[in-house]
Amino acid sequence: MNPKNAFGEGTLFDVTNHIYALFMTNVYFVLSNIICLFFFLALEPTFSNITIYFLSLIPTGPAITALFYSIGKLIREKELSPLHDFIHGYKINFKDTMKFWLPLLLVLYILIVDVHYFNSNLSMINNVLSVVFLIGIVLIMILSVNAFLIIAGYKFRLKDIWKLSVYYSFKKVKITFGNISIIIISLFLLSVTSKFLILFIASLICYSFLLNSKGLLEDVKQNFVDSQKNPS
């Protein structure tokens, strides 16, 4: 008997195992972001609600890291205990993530408020500043993807996380543009379907980021990480 045909082995089992792991991890991600998602889905997307949005996003950082940790393990090891691994990834990375996430949220909040002010008080210099700040927001979001990938897989000081994020954004240009494309496609799907779609695709987006960024993570591991200190 071909061992690949035995129960618990083979392509069909691998596929169903991946689908189950992705689905359940997505469920845990949604549950850990229930406050944020409630306001995102219930409130009108107006500037007057921006403070509520940002406060509700505070628990989202550790949840994103836990999602990256879980899906990363699934890709590496081809198996996952969704609840256990999600909670484990949440706990071991919580402190490092919050050190990164809270200042990031504050900076984004200030930049968005400034952009709104510039757009509300039209002048040549305000138009220029609005564009500059918008570019800053986009760049920060791009760098944040690399940062979450690194935090979820390895232990670095906060300043080193930012240095590595910037470094790999330029060293791995194809990966950077690939991640930008994933973000654009995800936003496009949300805009042409329903914002409720976010409840179902978080783990797929994360899976796409990790597959696209495999080369980046391998390079970090080979050049900057002592394998004995790798928490994964």
mmCIF file of C-alpha atoms in Angstrom:
data_model
loop_
_atom_site.group_PDB
_atom_site.id
_atom_site.type_symbol
_atom_site.label_atom_id
_atom_site.label_comp_id
_atom_site.label_asym_id
_atom_site.label_seq_id
_atom_site.Cartn_x
_atom_site.Cartn_y
_atom_site.Cartn_z
ATOM 1 C CA MET A 1 0.000 0.000 0.000
ATOM 2 C CA ASN A 2 1.319 3.405 -0.961
ATOM 3 C CA PRO A 3 1.946 5.294 2.303
ATOM 4 C CA LYS A 4 0.772 8.479 0.616
ATOM 5 C CA ASN A 5 -2.673 6.925 0.376
ATOM 6 C CA ALA A 6 -2.841 6.199 4.093
ATOM 7 C CA PHE A 7 -5.208 8.227 6.209
ATOM 8 C CA GLY A 8 -3.610 11.452 7.365
ATOM 9 C CA GLU A 9 -1.218 11.642 4.421
ATOM 10 C CA GLY A 10 -1.242 12.691 0.798
ATOM 11 C CA THR A 11 -2.214 15.728 -1.228
ATOM 12 C CA LEU A 12 -5.921 15.688 -0.334
ATOM 13 C CA PHE A 13 -5.157 15.607 3.379
ATOM 14 C CA ASP A 14 -2.632 18.445 3.015
ATOM 15 C CA VAL A 15 -5.138 20.603 1.147
ATOM 16 C CA THR A 16 -7.995 20.005 3.603
ATOM 17 C CA ASN A 17 -5.619 20.538 6.530
ATOM 18 C CA HIS A 18 -4.519 23.884 5.073
ATOM 19 C CA ILE A 19 -8.102 24.972 4.432
ATOM 20 C CA TYR A 20 -9.126 24.062 7.976
ATOM 21 C CA ALA A 21 -6.088 25.816 9.497
ATOM 22 C CA LEU A 22 -6.627 28.968 7.428
ATOM 23 C CA PHE A 23 -10.339 29.071 8.257
ATOM 24 C CA MET A 24 -9.900 28.560 12.000
ATOM 25 C CA THR A 25 -6.993 30.999 12.250
ATOM 26 C CA ASN A 26 -9.125 33.552 10.451
ATOM 27 C CA VAL A 27 -11.897 32.962 13.007
ATOM 28 C CA TYR A 28 -9.510 33.570 15.915
ATOM 29 C CA PHE A 29 -8.138 36.693 14.241
ATOM 30 C CA VAL A 30 -11.667 38.057 13.809
ATOM 31 C CA LEU A 31 -12.571 37.250 17.427
ATOM 32 C CA SER A 32 -9.436 38.981 18.713
ATOM 33 C CA ASN A 33 -10.408 42.068 16.684
ATOM 34 C CA ILE A 34 -14.106 42.045 17.473
ATOM 35 C CA ILE A 35 -14.142 45.607 18.867
ATOM 36 C CA CYS A 36 -12.283 47.098 15.923
ATOM 37 C CA LEU A 37 -14.365 45.189 13.372
ATOM 38 C CA PHE A 38 -17.597 46.218 15.086
ATOM 39 C CA PHE A 39 -16.771 49.921 14.723
ATOM 40 C CA PHE A 40 -15.366 49.411 11.223
ATOM 41 C CA LEU A 41 -18.555 47.710 10.052
ATOM 42 C CA ALA A 42 -21.074 49.710 12.093
ATOM 43 C CA LEU A 43 -19.848 53.301 11.801
ATOM 44 C CA GLU A 44 -19.787 55.549 8.780
ATOM 45 C CA PRO A 45 -16.203 56.022 7.500
ATOM 46 C CA THR A 46 -16.075 59.745 8.339
ATOM 47 C CA PHE A 47 -13.276 61.835 9.809
ATOM 48 C CA SER A 48 -15.352 62.522 12.925
ATOM 49 C CA ASN A 49 -14.991 58.837 13.868
ATOM 50 C CA ILE A 50 -11.215 58.683 13.420
ATOM 51 C CA THR A 51 -10.402 58.690 17.148
ATOM 52 C CA ILE A 52 -12.781 55.779 17.763
ATOM 53 C CA TYR A 53 -11.196 53.845 14.899
ATOM 54 C CA PHE A 54 -7.682 54.317 16.192
ATOM 55 C CA LEU A 55 -8.519 53.451 19.791
ATOM 56 C CA SER A 56 -10.281 50.296 18.637
ATOM 57 C CA LEU A 57 -7.195 49.361 16.609
ATOM 58 C CA ILE A 58 -4.976 49.056 19.707
ATOM 59 C CA PRO A 59 -5.616 45.274 20.134
ATOM 60 C CA THR A 60 -5.153 44.692 16.399
ATOM 61 C CA GLY A 61 -1.343 44.805 16.408
ATOM 62 C CA PRO A 62 -0.795 41.665 18.519
ATOM 63 C CA ALA A 63 -3.556 39.902 16.574
ATOM 64 C CA ILE A 64 -1.773 40.628 13.281
ATOM 65 C CA THR A 65 1.492 39.252 14.691
ATOM 66 C CA ALA A 66 -0.297 36.143 15.954
ATOM 67 C CA LEU A 67 -1.820 35.679 12.495
ATOM 68 C CA PHE A 68 1.590 35.963 10.809
ATOM 69 C CA TYR A 69 3.122 33.608 13.373
ATOM 70 C CA SER A 70 0.412 30.970 12.860
ATOM 71 C CA ILE A 71 0.322 31.080 9.072
ATOM 72 C CA GLY A 72 4.119 31.150 8.957
ATOM 73 C CA LYS A 73 4.229 27.941 10.977
ATOM 74 C CA LEU A 74 1.623 26.380 8.687
ATOM 75 C CA ILE A 75 3.734 27.169 5.612
ATOM 76 C CA ARG A 76 6.967 25.890 7.193
ATOM 77 C CA GLU A 77 5.705 22.766 8.919
ATOM 78 C CA LYS A 78 2.600 21.963 6.811
ATOM 79 C CA GLU A 79 0.506 21.597 9.965
ATOM 80 C CA LEU A 80 -0.965 23.808 12.638
ATOM 81 C CA SER A 81 -2.903 23.646 15.879
ATOM 82 C CA PRO A 82 -4.903 26.826 15.135
ATOM 83 C CA LEU A 83 -6.054 27.832 18.621
ATOM 84 C CA HIS A 84 -2.885 26.817 20.450
ATOM 85 C CA ASP A 85 -0.520 28.373 17.916
ATOM 86 C CA PHE A 86 -2.531 31.582 17.568
ATOM 87 C CA ILE A 87 -2.562 32.108 21.343
ATOM 88 C CA HIS A 88 1.111 31.163 21.583
ATOM 89 C CA GLY A 89 2.056 33.622 18.824
ATOM 90 C CA TYR A 90 -0.054 36.291 20.494
ATOM 91 C CA LYS A 91 1.598 35.821 23.900
ATOM 92 C CA ILE A 92 5.260 35.516 22.938
ATOM 93 C CA ASN A 93 5.153 38.536 20.621
ATOM 94 C CA PHE A 94 2.742 40.746 22.572
ATOM 95 C CA LYS A 95 5.332 42.976 24.255
ATOM 96 C CA ASP A 96 7.470 43.507 21.143
ATOM 97 C CA THR A 97 4.407 44.114 19.008
ATOM 98 C CA MET A 98 2.950 46.760 21.317
ATOM 99 C CA LYS A 99 6.287 48.597 21.441
ATOM 100 C CA PHE A 100 6.078 48.781 17.663
ATOM 101 C CA TRP A 101 2.323 49.134 17.194
ATOM 102 C CA LEU A 102 1.384 51.927 19.610
ATOM 103 C CA PRO A 103 3.898 54.506 18.280
ATOM 104 C CA LEU A 104 2.953 53.476 14.747
ATOM 105 C CA LEU A 105 -0.738 54.084 15.431
ATOM 106 C CA LEU A 106 0.022 57.467 16.972
ATOM 107 C CA VAL A 107 2.136 58.558 13.986
ATOM 108 C CA LEU A 108 -0.526 57.427 11.506
ATOM 109 C CA TYR A 109 -3.213 59.202 13.519
ATOM 110 C CA ILE A 110 -1.254 62.475 13.473
ATOM 111 C CA LEU A 111 -0.487 62.185 9.752
ATOM 112 C CA ILE A 112 -4.126 61.517 8.836
ATOM 113 C CA VAL A 113 -5.317 64.431 10.975
ATOM 114 C CA ASP A 114 -2.744 66.662 9.275
ATOM 115 C CA VAL A 115 -3.822 65.512 5.807
ATOM 116 C CA HIS A 116 -7.433 66.290 6.683
ATOM 117 C CA TYR A 117 -6.407 69.754 7.892
ATOM 118 C CA PHE A 118 -4.406 70.479 4.733
ATOM 119 C CA ASN A 119 -7.295 69.362 2.513
ATOM 120 C CA SER A 120 -9.739 71.506 4.488
ATOM 121 C CA ASN A 121 -7.589 74.636 4.128
ATOM 122 C CA LEU A 122 -6.691 74.726 0.468
ATOM 123 C CA SER A 123 -3.566 76.561 -0.614
ATOM 124 C CA MET A 124 -0.537 75.727 -2.728
ATOM 125 C CA ILE A 125 1.660 74.812 0.228
ATOM 126 C CA ASN A 126 -1.134 72.827 1.907
ATOM 127 C CA ASN A 127 -1.674 70.835 -1.298
ATOM 128 C CA VAL A 128 2.023 69.996 -1.417
ATOM 129 C CA LEU A 129 2.114 69.050 2.268
ATOM 130 C CA SER A 130 -0.990 66.906 1.845
ATOM 131 C CA VAL A 131 0.705 64.896 -0.923
ATOM 132 C CA VAL A 132 3.921 64.577 1.108
ATOM 133 C CA PHE A 133 2.046 63.332 4.169
ATOM 134 C CA LEU A 134 -0.003 60.888 2.078
ATOM 135 C CA ILE A 135 3.202 59.464 0.641
ATOM 136 C CA GLY A 136 4.493 59.174 4.206
ATOM 137 C CA ILE A 137 1.398 57.199 5.236
ATOM 138 C CA VAL A 138 1.791 54.807 2.287
ATOM 139 C CA LEU A 139 5.502 54.276 2.989
ATOM 140 C CA ILE A 140 4.835 53.567 6.670
ATOM 141 C CA MET A 141 2.179 51.003 5.758
ATOM 142 C CA ILE A 142 4.569 49.273 3.332
ATOM 143 C CA LEU A 143 7.341 49.165 5.937
ATOM 144 C CA SER A 144 4.859 47.871 8.517
ATOM 145 C CA VAL A 145 4.231 44.704 6.504
ATOM 146 C CA ASN A 146 7.940 43.834 6.675
ATOM 147 C CA ALA A 147 8.000 44.752 10.356
ATOM 148 C CA PHE A 148 5.132 42.401 11.223
ATOM 149 C CA LEU A 149 6.784 39.603 9.247
ATOM 150 C CA ILE A 150 10.011 40.075 11.194
ATOM 151 C CA ILE A 151 8.366 40.468 14.633
ATOM 152 C CA ALA A 152 6.313 37.303 14.124
ATOM 153 C CA GLY A 153 9.359 35.215 13.229
ATOM 154 C CA TYR A 154 12.318 36.641 15.097
ATOM 155 C CA LYS A 155 13.413 38.656 18.125
ATOM 156 C CA PHE A 156 14.958 42.067 17.421
ATOM 157 C CA ARG A 157 15.144 45.418 19.155
ATOM 158 C CA LEU A 158 12.572 47.951 17.966
ATOM 159 C CA LYS A 159 15.110 50.131 16.151
ATOM 160 C CA ASP A 160 16.534 47.053 14.404
ATOM 161 C CA ILE A 161 13.055 46.034 13.245
ATOM 162 C CA TRP A 162 12.635 49.407 11.538
ATOM 163 C CA LYS A 163 16.162 49.262 10.085
ATOM 164 C CA LEU A 164 15.539 45.803 8.639
ATOM 165 C CA SER A 165 12.133 46.858 7.292
ATOM 166 C CA VAL A 166 13.669 49.799 5.430
ATOM 167 C CA TYR A 167 16.672 47.752 4.287
ATOM 168 C CA TYR A 168 14.600 44.927 2.818
ATOM 169 C CA SER A 169 12.077 47.279 1.235
ATOM 170 C CA PHE A 170 14.898 48.409 -1.063
ATOM 171 C CA LYS A 171 16.985 45.221 -1.218
ATOM 172 C CA LYS A 172 14.002 43.013 -2.093
ATOM 173 C CA VAL A 173 12.202 45.347 -4.501
ATOM 174 C CA LYS A 174 10.225 42.546 -6.178
ATOM 175 C CA ILE A 175 8.931 41.395 -2.801
ATOM 176 C CA THR A 176 8.069 44.991 -1.857
ATOM 177 C CA PHE A 177 6.067 45.513 -5.037
ATOM 178 C CA GLY A 178 4.464 42.104 -4.571
ATOM 179 C CA ASN A 179 3.257 43.100 -1.099
ATOM 180 C CA ILE A 180 2.010 46.441 -2.438
ATOM 181 C CA SER A 181 0.065 44.539 -5.106
ATOM 182 C CA ILE A 182 -1.504 42.289 -2.445
ATOM 183 C CA ILE A 183 -2.628 45.391 -0.512
ATOM 184 C CA ILE A 184 -4.063 47.044 -3.644
ATOM 185 C CA ILE A 185 -5.914 43.900 -4.732
ATOM 186 C CA SER A 186 -7.334 43.406 -1.216
ATOM 187 C CA LEU A 187 -8.552 47.027 -1.045
ATOM 188 C CA PHE A 188 -10.020 46.726 -4.545
ATOM 189 C CA LEU A 189 -11.956 43.581 -3.593
ATOM 190 C CA LEU A 190 -13.310 45.304 -0.491
ATOM 191 C CA SER A 191 -14.370 48.325 -2.550
ATOM 192 C CA VAL A 192 -16.198 46.345 -5.256
ATOM 193 C CA THR A 193 -17.816 43.767 -2.968
ATOM 194 C CA SER A 194 -18.546 44.527 0.675
ATOM 195 C CA LYS A 195 -16.496 45.613 3.669
ATOM 196 C CA PHE A 196 -17.831 42.473 5.377
ATOM 197 C CA LEU A 197 -15.405 40.548 3.142
ATOM 198 C CA ILE A 198 -12.660 41.467 5.629
ATOM 199 C CA LEU A 199 -14.211 38.917 8.010
ATOM 200 C CA PHE A 200 -13.238 36.089 5.655
ATOM 201 C CA ILE A 201 -9.992 36.959 3.884
ATOM 202 C CA ALA A 202 -7.539 38.030 6.605
ATOM 203 C CA SER A 203 -5.763 34.666 6.743
ATOM 204 C CA LEU A 204 -5.601 34.480 2.920
ATOM 205 C CA ILE A 205 -4.036 37.956 2.765
ATOM 206 C CA CYS A 206 -1.522 36.920 5.429
ATOM 207 C CA TYR A 207 -0.785 33.670 3.548
ATOM 208 C CA SER A 208 -0.133 35.699 0.387
ATOM 209 C CA PHE A 209 2.231 38.075 2.210
ATOM 210 C CA LEU A 210 4.204 35.176 3.675
ATOM 211 C CA LEU A 211 4.499 33.269 0.391
ATOM 212 C CA ASN A 212 5.597 36.427 -1.404
ATOM 213 C CA SER A 213 8.094 37.292 1.370
ATOM 214 C CA LYS A 214 9.740 33.875 1.729
ATOM 215 C CA GLY A 215 13.007 35.152 0.287
ATOM 216 C CA LEU A 216 13.047 38.096 2.682
ATOM 217 C CA LEU A 217 12.544 35.919 5.760
ATOM 218 C CA GLU A 218 15.187 33.439 4.619
ATOM 219 C CA ASP A 219 17.649 36.282 4.105
ATOM 220 C CA VAL A 220 16.932 37.655 7.601
ATOM 221 C CA LYS A 221 17.484 34.188 9.055
ATOM 222 C CA GLN A 222 20.761 33.613 7.214
ATOM 223 C CA ASN A 223 22.310 37.031 7.784
ATOM 224 C CA PHE A 224 20.911 38.473 11.013
ATOM 225 C CA VAL A 225 19.586 35.665 13.195
ATOM 226 C CA ASP A 226 21.190 33.181 15.548
ATOM 227 C CA SER A 227 19.058 30.101 14.801
ATOM 228 C CA GLN A 228 19.121 29.122 18.494
ATOM 229 C CA LYS A 229 17.250 32.324 19.321
ATOM 230 C CA ASN A 230 14.539 31.871 16.706
ATOM 231 C CA PRO A 231 11.239 31.565 18.646
ATOM 232 C CA SER A 232 9.472 29.834 15.769
#
